[in-house]
Every structure is written in structure tokens, then in C-alpha cells.
PDB file of C-alpha atoms in Angstrom:
ATOM      1  CA  MET A   1     -37.815 136.337  10.974  1.00 89.00           C
ATOM      2  CA  VAL A   2     -37.534 135.942  15.172  1.00 97.00           C
ATOM      3  CA  ARG A   3     -40.442 137.693  16.873  1.00 98.00           C
ATOM      4  CA  PHE A   4     -39.597 140.004  19.659  1.00 98.00           C
ATOM      5  CA  GLY A   5     -42.205 140.369  23.270  1.00 98.00           C
ATOM      6  CA  TYR A   6     -42.756 142.317  25.959  1.00 99.00           C
ATOM      7  CA  THR A   7     -43.174 140.301  29.735  1.00 98.00           C
ATOM      8  CA  MET A   8     -45.543 141.644  32.168  1.00 98.00           C
ATOM      9  CA  MET A   9     -43.377 139.974  34.973  1.00 98.00           C
ATOM     10  CA  THR A  10     -45.428 139.807  37.608  1.00 98.00           C
ATOM     11  CA  GLU A  11     -43.355 139.370  41.233  1.00 98.00           C
ATOM     12  CA  GLN A  12     -42.069 142.982  40.024  1.00 98.00           C
ATOM     13  CA  ALA A  13     -45.346 145.262  39.370  1.00 98.00           C
ATOM     14  CA  GLY A  14     -48.747 145.718  40.329  1.00 98.00           C
ATOM     15  CA  PRO A  15     -51.226 144.504  38.451  1.00 98.00           C
ATOM     16  CA  ARG A  16     -53.051 148.172  37.874  1.00 98.00           C
ATOM     17  CA  GLU A  17     -48.989 148.745  36.376  1.00 98.00           C
ATOM     18  CA  LEU A  18     -48.464 145.485  34.622  1.00 98.00           C
ATOM     19  CA  VAL A  19     -52.145 146.538  32.410  1.00 98.00           C
ATOM     20  CA  GLU A  20     -50.455 150.054  31.841  1.00 98.00           C
ATOM     21  CA  HIS A  21     -47.084 148.513  30.990  1.00 98.00           C
ATOM     22  CA  VAL A  22     -48.291 146.353  28.376  1.00 99.00           C
ATOM     23  CA  ALA A  23     -51.077 148.801  26.513  1.00 98.00           C
ATOM     24  CA  ALA A  24     -47.304 150.566  25.994  1.00 98.00           C
ATOM     25  CA  ALA A  25     -45.539 147.871  24.962  1.00 99.00           C
ATOM     26  CA  GLU A  26     -48.607 147.668  22.309  1.00 99.00           C
ATOM     27  CA  ARG A  27     -48.021 151.210  20.929  1.00 98.00           C
ATOM     28  CA  ALA A  28     -43.857 150.523  20.664  1.00 98.00           C
ATOM     29  CA  GLY A  29     -44.628 147.785  18.426  1.00 98.00           C
ATOM     30  CA  PHE A  30     -43.027 144.486  20.017  1.00 98.00           C
ATOM     31  CA  ASP A  31     -44.442 141.272  18.366  1.00 98.00           C
ATOM     32  CA  PHE A  32     -46.593 139.564  22.115  1.00 99.00           C
ATOM     33  CA  SER A  33     -46.141 139.494  25.169  1.00 99.00           C
ATOM     34  CA  VAL A  34     -46.223 137.073  28.308  1.00 98.00           C
ATOM     35  CA  THR A  35     -47.328 136.577  31.684  1.00 98.00           C
ATOM     36  CA  SER A  36     -45.568 134.859  34.367  1.00 98.00           C
ATOM     37  CA  ASP A  37     -48.078 133.215  36.907  1.00 98.00           C
ATOM     38  CA  HIS A  38     -46.915 134.069  40.766  1.00 98.00           C
ATOM     39  CA  TYR A  39     -48.235 133.684  43.623  1.00 98.00           C
ATOM     40  CA  SER A  40     -45.068 134.571  45.774  1.00 98.00           C
ATOM     41  CA  PRO A  41     -41.843 137.043  44.147  1.00 98.00           C
ATOM     42  CA  TRP A  42     -38.620 134.614  43.558  1.00 98.00           C
ATOM     43  CA  LEU A  43     -37.360 137.409  46.427  1.00 98.00           C
ATOM     44  CA  ALA A  44     -38.183 139.863  48.703  1.00 98.00           C
ATOM     45  CA  ALA A  45     -36.842 143.336  46.658  1.00 97.00           C
ATOM     46  CA  GLN A  46     -39.670 142.335  43.448  1.00 98.00           C
ATOM     47  CA  GLY A  47     -41.817 143.075  46.125  1.00 98.00           C
ATOM     48  CA  HIS A  48     -45.475 141.642  44.248  1.00 98.00           C
ATOM     49  CA  SER A  49     -47.407 138.951  43.120  1.00 98.00           C
ATOM     50  CA  PRO A  50     -51.255 139.738  42.156  1.00 98.00           C
ATOM     51  CA  TYR A  51     -53.324 137.407  40.345  1.00 98.00           C
ATOM     52  CA  ALA A  52     -52.099 136.809  36.560  1.00 98.00           C
ATOM     53  CA  TRP A  53     -55.373 135.992  35.209  1.00 98.00           C
ATOM     54  CA  SER A  54     -57.183 139.447  36.277  1.00 98.00           C
ATOM     55  CA  VAL A  55     -54.321 141.356  34.996  1.00 98.00           C
ATOM     56  CA  LEU A  56     -54.482 139.365  31.640  1.00 98.00           C
ATOM     57  CA  GLY A  57     -57.871 139.617  31.167  1.00 98.00           C
ATOM     58  CA  ALA A  58     -57.427 143.598  32.270  1.00 98.00           C
ATOM     59  CA  ALA A  59     -54.504 143.041  30.105  1.00 98.00           C
ATOM     60  CA  ALA A  60     -57.140 142.010  27.116  1.00 98.00           C
ATOM     61  CA  GLN A  61     -59.620 144.803  27.358  1.00 98.00           C
ATOM     62  CA  ALA A  62     -56.368 147.540  27.241  1.00 98.00           C
ATOM     63  CA  THR A  63     -54.793 146.441  24.813  1.00 98.00           C
ATOM     64  CA  THR A  64     -56.388 145.536  20.969  1.00 98.00           C
ATOM     65  CA  THR A  65     -53.965 143.693  19.035  1.00 98.00           C
ATOM     66  CA  ILE A  66     -50.685 142.247  21.166  1.00 99.00           C
ATOM     67  CA  PRO A  67     -50.717 138.600  21.148  1.00 99.00           C
ATOM     68  CA  LEU A  68     -51.099 137.669  25.229  1.00 99.00           C
ATOM     69  CA  MET A  69     -49.992 134.569  26.759  1.00 99.00           C
ATOM     70  CA  THR A  70     -49.002 132.434  30.736  1.00 98.00           C
ATOM     71  CA  TYR A  71     -45.032 131.632  30.483  1.00 98.00           C
ATOM     72  CA  VAL A  72     -46.414 129.685  32.363  1.00 98.00           C
ATOM     73  CA  THR A  73     -49.524 128.531  34.448  1.00 98.00           C
ATOM     74  CA  CYS A  74     -49.000 125.648  36.737  1.00 98.00           C
ATOM     75  CA  PRO A  75     -51.811 123.441  35.656  1.00 98.00           C
ATOM     76  CA  THR A  76     -51.465 121.212  38.531  1.00 98.00           C
ATOM     77  CA  VAL A  77     -51.900 121.750  41.786  1.00 98.00           C
ATOM     78  CA  ARG A  78     -52.472 125.087  42.634  1.00 98.00           C
ATOM     79  CA  TYR A  79     -54.946 125.209  39.950  1.00 98.00           C
ATOM     80  CA  HIS A  80     -57.007 122.136  38.600  1.00 98.00           C
ATOM     81  CA  PRO A  81     -56.669 121.642  34.670  1.00 98.00           C
ATOM     82  CA  ALA A  82     -60.648 122.096  34.848  1.00 98.00           C
ATOM     83  CA  VAL A  83     -60.566 125.349  36.450  1.00 98.00           C
ATOM     84  CA  VAL A  84     -57.539 126.603  34.263  1.00 99.00           C
ATOM     85  CA  ALA A  85     -59.614 125.452  30.452  1.00 99.00           C
ATOM     86  CA  GLN A  86     -62.233 127.281  32.020  1.00 98.00           C
ATOM     87  CA  LYS A  87     -60.230 131.018  32.623  1.00 98.00           C
ATOM     88  CA  ALA A  88     -58.368 130.393  29.174  1.00 99.00           C
ATOM     89  CA  ALA A  89     -61.692 129.923  27.264  1.00 98.00           C
ATOM     90  CA  THR A  90     -62.472 132.862  28.752  1.00 98.00           C
ATOM     91  CA  LEU A  91     -59.457 134.775  28.195  1.00 98.00           C
ATOM     92  CA  GLN A  92     -58.955 133.810  24.258  1.00 98.00           C
ATOM     93  CA  LEU A  93     -62.759 135.115  24.581  1.00 98.00           C
ATOM     94  CA  LEU A  94     -62.164 138.567  25.452  1.00 98.00           C
ATOM     95  CA  SER A  95     -58.652 138.615  23.876  1.00 98.00           C
ATOM     96  CA  GLU A  96     -60.306 138.036  20.319  1.00 98.00           C
ATOM     97  CA  GLY A  97     -58.034 135.174  19.287  1.00 98.00           C
ATOM     98  CA  ARG A  98     -55.261 136.576  21.153  1.00 98.00           C
ATOM     99  CA  PHE A  99     -53.785 134.310  24.022  1.00 99.00           C
ATOM    100  CA  ARG A 100     -51.990 131.719  23.818  1.00 99.00           C
ATOM    101  CA  LEU A 101     -52.073 129.088  27.061  1.00 99.00           C
ATOM    102  CA  GLY A 102     -48.423 128.621  27.926  1.00 99.00           C
ATOM    103  CA  LEU A 103     -48.087 125.583  30.511  1.00 98.00           C
ATOM    104  CA  GLY A 104     -45.056 124.174  33.104  1.00 98.00           C
ATOM    105  CA  SER A 105     -45.000 120.867  35.578  1.00 98.00           C
ATOM    106  CA  GLY A 106     -44.501 124.272  38.321  1.00 97.00           C
ATOM    107  CA  GLU A 107     -42.495 126.071  41.146  1.00 97.00           C
ATOM    108  CA  ASN A 108     -42.899 124.753  44.678  1.00 98.00           C
ATOM    109  CA  LEU A 109     -42.418 128.440  44.521  1.00 98.00           C
ATOM    110  CA  ASN A 110     -46.365 128.716  44.185  1.00 98.00           C
ATOM    111  CA  GLU A 111     -47.428 125.807  44.140  1.00 98.00           C
ATOM    112  CA  HIS A 112     -46.639 125.474  48.022  1.00 97.00           C
ATOM    113  CA  VAL A 113     -48.934 127.617  49.073  1.00 97.00           C
ATOM    114  CA  VAL A 114     -52.164 125.272  49.114  1.00 97.00           C
ATOM    115  CA  GLY A 115     -50.779 122.647  51.381  1.00 93.00           C
ATOM    116  CA  PRO A 116     -50.092 119.545  49.237  1.00 90.00           C
ATOM    117  CA  GLY A 117     -46.909 118.412  48.836  1.00 94.00           C
ATOM    118  CA  TRP A 118     -44.533 119.386  46.059  1.00 97.00           C
ATOM    119  CA  PRO A 119     -43.881 116.173  44.010  1.00 97.00           C
ATOM    120  CA  ALA A 120     -41.023 114.591  43.361  1.00 97.00           C
ATOM    121  CA  ALA A 121     -39.514 116.050  39.251  1.00 96.00           C
ATOM    122  CA  HIS A 122     -41.429 113.080  37.327  1.00 97.00           C
ATOM    123  CA  VAL A 123     -44.601 113.397  39.125  1.00 98.00           C
ATOM    124  CA  ARG A 124     -44.746 116.460  37.933  1.00 98.00           C
ATOM    125  CA  LEU A 125     -44.624 116.059  34.387  1.00 98.00           C
ATOM    126  CA  ALA A 126     -46.578 112.955  34.855  1.00 98.00           C
ATOM    127  CA  MET A 127     -49.360 115.489  35.957  1.00 98.00           C
ATOM    128  CA  LEU A 128     -48.336 118.036  34.017  1.00 98.00           C
ATOM    129  CA  GLU A 129     -49.681 115.012  30.793  1.00 98.00           C
ATOM    130  CA  GLU A 130     -52.867 114.276  32.126  1.00 98.00           C
ATOM    131  CA  ALA A 131     -54.192 118.052  32.779  1.00 98.00           C
ATOM    132  CA  VAL A 132     -53.025 118.519  28.890  1.00 98.00           C
ATOM    133  CA  GLU A 133     -55.400 116.175  28.215  1.00 98.00           C
ATOM    134  CA  ILE A 134     -58.097 117.560  30.333  1.00 98.00           C
ATOM    135  CA  ILE A 135     -57.577 121.051  29.111  1.00 98.00           C
ATOM    136  CA  ARG A 136     -57.663 119.488  25.658  1.00 98.00           C
ATOM    137  CA  ALA A 137     -60.931 117.658  25.946  1.00 98.00           C
ATOM    138  CA  LEU A 138     -62.913 120.495  27.765  1.00 98.00           C
ATOM    139  CA  PHE A 139     -61.649 122.406  24.723  1.00 98.00           C
ATOM    140  CA  ALA A 140     -62.867 119.892  22.073  1.00 98.00           C
ATOM    141  CA  GLY A 141     -66.429 121.085  23.483  1.00 97.00           C
ATOM    142  CA  GLY A 142     -68.874 118.611  25.164  1.00 93.00           C
ATOM    143  CA  GLY A 143     -68.920 116.615  28.358  1.00 97.00           C
ATOM    144  CA  VAL A 144     -66.592 115.754  29.985  1.00 98.00           C
ATOM    145  CA  ASN A 145     -65.734 112.865  32.508  1.00 98.00           C
ATOM    146  CA  HIS A 146     -62.161 111.717  33.646  1.00 98.00           C
ATOM    147  CA  HIS A 147     -61.291 109.576  36.927  1.00 98.00           C
ATOM    148  CA  GLY A 148     -57.079 109.734  35.581  1.00 98.00           C
ATOM    149  CA  GLN A 149     -53.667 108.796  38.153  1.00 98.00           C
ATOM    150  CA  TYR A 150     -53.749 112.556  39.527  1.00 98.00           C
ATOM    151  CA  PHE A 151     -57.539 114.277  39.065  1.00 98.00           C
ATOM    152  CA  ASP A 152     -61.067 113.671  38.147  1.00 98.00           C
ATOM    153  CA  VAL A 153     -63.264 115.226  36.555  1.00 98.00           C
ATOM    154  CA  GLU A 154     -66.654 114.906  36.918  1.00 98.00           C
ATOM    155  CA  ASN A 155     -70.022 115.714  34.166  1.00 98.00           C
ATOM    156  CA  ALA A 156     -67.410 119.077  33.033  1.00 98.00           C
ATOM    157  CA  ARG A 157     -68.352 121.722  29.875  1.00 98.00           C
ATOM    158  CA  LEU A 158     -66.921 125.170  28.752  1.00 98.00           C
ATOM    159  CA  TRP A 159     -70.409 126.719  28.450  1.00 98.00           C
ATOM    160  CA  ASP A 160     -68.586 129.783  27.022  1.00 98.00           C
ATOM    161  CA  LEU A 161     -66.390 127.985  24.114  1.00 98.00           C
ATOM    162  CA  PRO A 162     -63.846 130.158  21.059  1.00 98.00           C
ATOM    163  CA  GLU A 163     -64.301 129.447  17.605  1.00 96.00           C
ATOM    164  CA  ARG A 164     -60.675 128.776  18.245  1.00 97.00           C
ATOM    165  CA  PRO A 165     -59.834 127.680  21.199  1.00 97.00           C
ATOM    166  CA  PRO A 166     -56.142 129.104  22.950  1.00 98.00           C
ATOM    167  CA  PRO A 167     -53.232 126.946  21.570  1.00 98.00           C
ATOM    168  CA  ILE A 168     -50.922 125.088  24.269  1.00 98.00           C
ATOM    169  CA  GLY A 169     -46.999 126.040  24.886  1.00 98.00           C
ATOM    170  CA  VAL A 170     -46.233 123.572  27.070  1.00 98.00           C
ATOM    171  CA  ALA A 171     -42.457 124.424  29.200  1.00 98.00           C
ATOM    172  CA  VAL A 172     -39.382 122.218  28.803  1.00 97.00           C
ATOM    173  CA  SER A 173     -35.750 121.570  30.884  1.00 94.00           C
ATOM    174  CA  GLY A 174     -35.526 117.843  29.682  1.00 94.00           C
ATOM    175  CA  ASP A 175     -36.036 115.079  27.970  1.00 95.00           C
ATOM    176  CA  ARG A 176     -39.035 114.046  29.012  1.00 96.00           C
ATOM    177  CA  SER A 177     -40.763 116.860  29.178  1.00 97.00           C
ATOM    178  CA  CYS A 178     -39.485 117.923  25.258  1.00 98.00           C
ATOM    179  CA  ASP A 179     -41.401 114.366  24.520  1.00 97.00           C
ATOM    180  CA  LEU A 180     -44.606 115.487  26.274  1.00 97.00           C
ATOM    181  CA  ALA A 181     -43.898 119.052  24.676  1.00 98.00           C
ATOM    182  CA  GLY A 182     -43.830 118.015  20.931  1.00 98.00           C
ATOM    183  CA  ARG A 183     -46.754 114.743  21.322  1.00 97.00           C
ATOM    184  CA  LEU A 184     -49.269 117.304  23.165  1.00 97.00           C
ATOM    185  CA  ALA A 185     -48.498 120.951  22.461  1.00 98.00           C
ATOM    186  CA  ASP A 186     -49.152 123.374  19.749  1.00 98.00           C
ATOM    187  CA  LEU A 187     -45.588 125.282  20.977  1.00 98.00           C
ATOM    188  CA  VAL A 188     -42.611 125.052  22.920  1.00 98.00           C
ATOM    189  CA  ILE A 189     -41.204 127.865  25.838  1.00 98.00           C
ATOM    190  CA  ALA A 190     -37.828 127.433  27.210  1.00 97.00           C
ATOM    191  CA  ILE A 191     -35.757 129.491  28.892  1.00 95.00           C
ATOM    192  CA  ASP A 192     -32.066 128.649  28.187  1.00 94.00           C
ATOM    193  CA  PRO A 193     -31.126 128.506  24.496  1.00 97.00           C
ATOM    194  CA  GLU A 194     -30.797 125.159  23.972  1.00 96.00           C
ATOM    195  CA  ARG A 195     -30.955 123.866  20.297  1.00 97.00           C
ATOM    196  CA  GLU A 196     -30.844 120.292  21.809  1.00 97.00           C
ATOM    197  CA  LEU A 197     -33.599 121.364  23.783  1.00 97.00           C
ATOM    198  CA  LEU A 198     -35.951 122.159  20.177  1.00 98.00           C
ATOM    199  CA  GLU A 199     -34.273 118.905  18.532  1.00 98.00           C
ATOM    200  CA  ALA A 200     -35.884 116.619  21.296  1.00 98.00           C
ATOM    201  CA  PHE A 201     -38.924 119.063  20.719  1.00 98.00           C
ATOM    202  CA  ASP A 202     -38.936 118.978  16.764  1.00 98.00           C
ATOM    203  CA  ARG A 203     -37.926 114.487  16.997  1.00 97.00           C
ATOM    204  CA  ALA A 204     -41.449 114.238  19.377  1.00 98.00           C
ATOM    205  CA  GLY A 205     -43.464 115.879  17.157  1.00 98.00           C
ATOM    206  CA  GLY A 206     -43.008 119.587  17.384  1.00 98.00           C
ATOM    207  CA  ALA A 207     -41.064 120.261  14.057  1.00 97.00           C
ATOM    208  CA  GLY A 208     -42.157 123.372  12.819  1.00 97.00           C
ATOM    209  CA  LYS A 209     -44.216 124.744  15.690  1.00 98.00           C
ATOM    210  CA  PRO A 210     -43.905 127.905  17.403  1.00 98.00           C
ATOM    211  CA  ARG A 211     -40.928 127.827  20.271  1.00 98.00           C
ATOM    212  CA  VAL A 212     -40.937 130.767  22.604  1.00 98.00           C
ATOM    213  CA  GLY A 213     -38.363 131.728  24.612  1.00 98.00           C
ATOM    214  CA  GLN A 214     -37.343 134.407  27.228  1.00 98.00           C
ATOM    215  CA  LEU A 215     -34.193 136.581  27.915  1.00 98.00           C
ATOM    216  CA  ALA A 216     -34.290 138.685  30.860  1.00 98.00           C
ATOM    217  CA  VAL A 217     -32.295 142.519  30.169  1.00 98.00           C
ATOM    218  CA  CYS A 218     -31.364 145.467  32.695  1.00 98.00           C
ATOM    219  CA  TYR A 219     -31.839 148.991  30.376  1.00 98.00           C
ATOM    220  CA  ASP A 220     -30.187 151.984  32.375  1.00 98.00           C
ATOM    221  CA  PRO A 221     -28.733 154.923  31.278  1.00 98.00           C
ATOM    222  CA  ASP A 222     -25.939 154.051  33.951  1.00 98.00           C
ATOM    223  CA  ARG A 223     -24.506 150.933  33.558  1.00 98.00           C
ATOM    224  CA  ASP A 224     -23.858 150.628  36.890  1.00 98.00           C
ATOM    225  CA  ALA A 225     -27.162 150.838  38.406  1.00 98.00           C
ATOM    226  CA  ALA A 226     -28.790 148.162  36.158  1.00 98.00           C
ATOM    227  CA  VAL A 227     -26.071 146.368  37.508  1.00 98.00           C
ATOM    228  CA  ALA A 228     -26.560 147.011  41.366  1.00 98.00           C
ATOM    229  CA  ARG A 229     -30.527 146.374  39.993  1.00 98.00           C
ATOM    230  CA  ALA A 230     -30.283 143.365  37.482  1.00 98.00           C
ATOM    231  CA  HIS A 231     -28.567 141.836  41.278  1.00 98.00           C
ATOM    232  CA  GLU A 232     -30.517 142.975  43.852  1.00 98.00           C
ATOM    233  CA  GLN A 233     -33.854 141.116  41.715  1.00 98.00           C
ATOM    234  CA  PHE A 234     -32.688 138.486  39.786  1.00 97.00           C
ATOM    235  CA  ARG A 235     -29.764 136.933  41.347  1.00 97.00           C
ATOM    236  CA  TRP A 236     -32.364 134.567  41.962  1.00 97.00           C
ATOM    237  CA  SER A 237     -32.391 133.468  37.870  1.00 95.00           C
ATOM    238  CA  ALA A 238     -28.417 132.357  38.935  1.00 92.00           C
ATOM    239  CA  GLY A 239     -29.396 128.699  40.085  1.00 85.00           C
ATOM    240  CA  GLY A 240     -30.660 127.360  37.392  1.00 83.00           C
ATOM    241  CA  TRP A 241     -33.843 125.247  37.005  1.00 80.00           C
ATOM    242  CA  ARG A 242     -33.576 122.575  38.726  1.00 82.00           C
ATOM    243  CA  VAL A 243     -32.689 124.227  42.086  1.00 90.00           C
ATOM    244  CA  ASN A 244     -35.768 126.880  41.408  1.00 94.00           C
ATOM    245  CA  ALA A 245     -38.109 124.804  41.133  1.00 96.00           C
ATOM    246  CA  GLU A 246     -37.784 123.260  44.448  1.00 96.00           C
ATOM    247  CA  LEU A 247     -37.440 125.629  46.686  1.00 97.00           C
ATOM    248  CA  PRO A 248     -40.262 127.278  48.898  1.00 95.00           C
ATOM    249  CA  GLY A 249     -40.378 130.537  49.515  1.00 96.00           C
ATOM    250  CA  PRO A 250     -38.588 134.327  48.721  1.00 97.00           C
ATOM    251  CA  ALA A 251     -36.217 134.224  52.305  1.00 97.00           C
ATOM    252  CA  ALA A 252     -34.698 130.443  50.792  1.00 97.00           C
ATOM    253  CA  PHE A 253     -33.798 132.055  47.683  1.00 97.00           C
ATOM    254  CA  GLU A 254     -32.119 134.804  49.688  1.00 97.00           C
ATOM    255  CA  GLN A 255     -30.080 132.329  51.524  1.00 96.00           C
ATOM    256  CA  ALA A 256     -29.329 130.386  48.559  1.00 95.00           C
ATOM    257  CA  THR A 257     -28.117 133.374  46.039  1.00 96.00           C
ATOM    258  CA  ARG A 258     -26.255 135.145  49.137  1.00 95.00           C
ATOM    259  CA  TYR A 259     -22.967 134.354  47.544  1.00 96.00           C
ATOM    260  CA  VAL A 260     -23.765 135.438  43.089  1.00 97.00           C
ATOM    261  CA  ARG A 261     -21.561 138.528  43.349  1.00 97.00           C
ATOM    262  CA  PRO A 262     -23.159 141.191  41.616  1.00 97.00           C
ATOM    263  CA  GLU A 263     -20.419 140.330  37.880  1.00 97.00           C
ATOM    264  CA  ASP A 264     -21.816 136.617  38.103  1.00 96.00           C
ATOM    265  CA  ILE A 265     -25.535 138.217  37.472  1.00 97.00           C
ATOM    266  CA  ALA A 266     -23.605 140.713  34.116  1.00 97.00           C
ATOM    267  CA  GLU A 267     -22.299 137.554  33.028  1.00 96.00           C
ATOM    268  CA  SER A 268     -25.490 137.246  32.435  1.00 95.00           C
ATOM    269  CA  ILE A 269     -27.883 139.664  31.575  1.00 98.00           C
ATOM    270  CA  PRO A 270     -27.589 142.341  29.483  1.00 98.00           C
ATOM    271  CA  CYS A 271     -27.581 145.758  31.438  1.00 98.00           C
ATOM    272  CA  GLY A 272     -26.833 149.167  30.425  1.00 98.00           C
ATOM    273  CA  ASP A 273     -27.765 151.038  27.370  1.00 98.00           C
ATOM    274  CA  GLY A 274     -25.526 149.328  24.703  1.00 97.00           C
ATOM    275  CA  THR A 275     -27.151 148.369  21.742  1.00 98.00           C
ATOM    276  CA  ASP A 276     -24.824 145.850  20.909  1.00 98.00           C
ATOM    277  CA  GLU A 277     -24.425 144.460  23.746  1.00 98.00           C
ATOM    278  CA  PHE A 278     -28.080 142.757  23.485  1.00 98.00           C
ATOM    279  CA  VAL A 279     -28.477 142.267  20.448  1.00 98.00           C
ATOM    280  CA  GLU A 280     -25.098 139.696  21.296  1.00 98.00           C
ATOM    281  CA  ALA A 281     -27.106 138.286  24.224  1.00 98.00           C
ATOM    282  CA  VAL A 282     -30.549 137.328  21.360  1.00 98.00           C
ATOM    283  CA  ARG A 283     -27.907 136.227  19.604  1.00 98.00           C
ATOM    284  CA  PRO A 284     -28.292 131.734  20.877  1.00 98.00           C
ATOM    285  CA  PHE A 285     -31.629 132.289  21.022  1.00 98.00           C
ATOM    286  CA  ALA A 286     -31.880 132.911  17.359  1.00 98.00           C
ATOM    287  CA  ASP A 287     -28.803 130.687  16.478  1.00 98.00           C
ATOM    288  CA  ALA A 288     -31.070 127.702  18.410  1.00 98.00           C
ATOM    289  CA  GLY A 289     -33.611 127.518  16.530  1.00 98.00           C
ATOM    290  CA  PHE A 290     -36.327 129.354  18.769  1.00 98.00           C
ATOM    291  CA  THR A 291     -38.748 131.548  16.463  1.00 98.00           C
ATOM    292  CA  GLU A 292     -40.060 134.646  19.339  1.00 98.00           C
ATOM    293  CA  ILE A 293     -37.782 134.897  21.788  1.00 98.00           C
ATOM    294  CA  ALA A 294     -39.865 137.711  24.984  1.00 98.00           C
ATOM    295  CA  LEU A 295     -37.972 140.263  26.284  1.00 98.00           C
ATOM    296  CA  VAL A 296     -37.823 140.565  30.423  1.00 98.00           C
ATOM    297  CA  GLN A 297     -36.774 144.371  31.575  1.00 98.00           C
ATOM    298  CA  VAL A 298     -35.553 143.997  34.822  1.00 98.00           C
ATOM    299  CA  GLY A 299     -37.635 146.581  37.208  1.00 98.00           C
ATOM    300  CA  GLY A 300     -40.715 146.980  37.305  1.00 98.00           C
ATOM    301  CA  ALA A 301     -40.556 151.268  38.237  1.00 97.00           C
ATOM    302  CA  HIS A 302     -38.488 150.751  35.081  1.00 98.00           C
ATOM    303  CA  GLN A 303     -40.200 149.585  32.850  1.00 98.00           C
ATOM    304  CA  ARG A 304     -41.850 152.985  30.500  1.00 98.00           C
ATOM    305  CA  PRO A 305     -37.950 153.964  29.624  1.00 98.00           C
ATOM    306  CA  PHE A 306     -37.563 150.695  28.799  1.00 98.00           C
ATOM    307  CA  ILE A 307     -40.633 150.460  25.917  1.00 98.00           C
ATOM    308  CA  ASP A 308     -39.302 153.984  25.131  1.00 98.00           C
ATOM    309  CA  TRP A 309     -36.471 153.084  24.984  1.00 98.00           C
ATOM    310  CA  ALA A 310     -36.850 149.547  22.937  1.00 98.00           C
ATOM    311  CA  GLU A 311     -39.376 151.675  20.456  1.00 98.00           C
ATOM    312  CA  GLY A 312     -36.733 153.902  19.052  1.00 98.00           C
ATOM    313  CA  VAL A 313     -33.682 151.989  19.351  1.00 98.00           C
ATOM    314  CA  LEU A 314     -33.747 147.980  20.484  1.00 98.00           C
ATOM    315  CA  LEU A 315     -36.874 146.532  18.884  1.00 98.00           C
ATOM    316  CA  PRO A 316     -35.470 148.406  15.121  1.00 98.00           C
ATOM    317  CA  ALA A 317     -31.561 146.406  16.208  1.00 98.00           C
ATOM    318  CA  LEU A 318     -32.814 143.770  16.755  1.00 98.00           C
ATOM    319  CA  ARG A 319     -35.105 143.282  13.400  1.00 98.00           C
ATOM    320  CA  ALA A 320     -31.705 144.196  11.716  1.00 97.00           C
ATOM    321  CA  SER A 321     -29.468 141.966  13.088  1.00 97.00           C
ATOM    322  CA  PHE A 322     -32.025 138.997  12.378  1.00 96.00           C
ATOM    323  CA  ASP A 323     -34.388 139.432  10.521  1.00 84.00           C
ATOM    324  CA  PRO A 324     -33.593 137.775   6.718  1.00 73.00           C
ATOM    325  CA  LYS A 325     -35.108 139.824   4.654  1.00 76.00           C
ATOM    326  CA  ALA A 326     -32.783 143.089   6.707  1.00 66.00           C
ATOM    327  CA  HIS A 327     -29.712 141.240   4.742  1.00 55.00           C
TER     328      HIS A 327
END
């Protein structure tokens, strides 16, 4: 059975609103939640970017059952992996075991702010691998000393460590990241419904592990309004991950997407309130083998109507379509 999640997208809502939204998503019956971890929004029209870890701490207290997850945190430039391990362990304690640590190699958009420069893609993956090894060592308990190619850790220990450390997910986009995830991760994360990514993950050791995808949607009873909003706030997604990982800020994304039309975005993001269109947009992820799919409703001010609609209409339709027991 495919599980369906709710996305706290920090780029499009303030911290208090994000917590209110995930609490509403829990009441509506979403199976899990994920949270982006940004320093900047993709586009100025989105208008927000609070500190995700403070939001998650508040969400852990405002909810009781819905699983939480970073989607995703980069543990290499803006954050040192030893600090990420401490944050994740603390959040696992606050949430009473509901947290998963999703990691990725990052985007220049968020990581350039601390000033060391943006590494090449192969270096970012090597840094991510070393970071995961450090986080795993700290999760195991005891003191950790590490002097590697990219990171140093001096006599570090997590003094508040949960009995069950957070499962670690790794975001993938190609063969090298799939190999890393298959060897080191407890689950895989991908934003494209490509079966080949999951097969590469399986070959590297990931067979049987959860696989979490994500899909942007734009619910609105007025389809034209939904298309306009998706274009205004989500046209950055048209660039593809190889481009999106490199651009340095919202102004660059504005420039790079100036020729993207509303109808272009409507081809990749289901818009309006046509349930069948939303179900069919999910189908490629289910067919590819994803076990969990997190939905992103476009527009911070439009979360509550979406959550209400999802509770009464969308989630029942998705479960009827993708639960083998329903057939």
C-alpha cells in the first residue's frame, strides 16, 4: 500500500503557520509529513524561509502521531554533520520516535550563504558520504574523533541519544547517489518518478527499504487561479535538478524561468479540483515502486482548503486507487 504525506514547505509559509498546517494534516489523516530545509525561497513570490529545525521542534510538540522528516537537509556546508546528528537525535526524542533524517547533497541557493564556495557535484557527493558516516558514528553512542578529507570531529558525543536513532534517508538523482544511498541509507528519497533510480538503489543494497517521492499539486476550485499560482510560485521546478542545484538565489531563478509559461507548469503540476487528474499525477510514482509519496500544495495561504479537500476527497480517492486491498 502506498502511503501519502503532507509537505511543510518552508519556502511558502511562516513558522507558526507551518506548525498549524502539519497539525491539521495530522487530523486530516495524512500518513506522514516532510519538511524542506531552506535558507532562501526559490522565488521571491514564495516569500518565506524560516529555520526548519525550529519549526520541526514545534511540530513535534503540536502533533502526536504523524511522522516527521527532513526533505532534505544538506549536512556538509551550511551545517556540520556533527551538529546535524545532534539536531536529529534531539528531534527524535522530542517526537518520541517519529523522526526520519532525510539528507542530500544540497543546493547552492541555500549553502552559499556561509561563504566557502559551492563544490562540484562529485565533491558534494563525497562530502555527503563522509557526513553520513560521521552521523552514523555519533548515533551509535560514545565519543567520536574523525579526521577525514572534508570534516574534522574532535571528541564529540551525543549526550541525549534516543534508544532508536532516526532512520537516515538519502536523496538520489543519478547512479553515484543511488550507490551511496543503497550502501549507507535506511531509505531512499527522489523527486522524479524514475524506476531506474530505485533499481540502482536496490542493486547497491537498498532492496526492501522504503522509497519516498514528492509531487507538487495546486488545488483550487478555480483551475485558472491554480495554474496562475503554480506558475507564479513553482516555475522554478521546470529547470530540473542539475540546474536547480547550481543557481545562487531567487533572482537567478527569476531570470532562468522568465520564458516558462503557465501552460508549461500545468503540464507537470495537477491544478484545480479534478480528483482524477491528481490521481493520475501520482500514478507514475506508484508504478515506479515508490512506497511513500509526499504532496506539496502550492501556495502558503492555500494550505487549509487543500487539507480539508484532501481529507474528504483526495486521500480517499488515492487510497482507493493505490491500495491493493481496495481491488
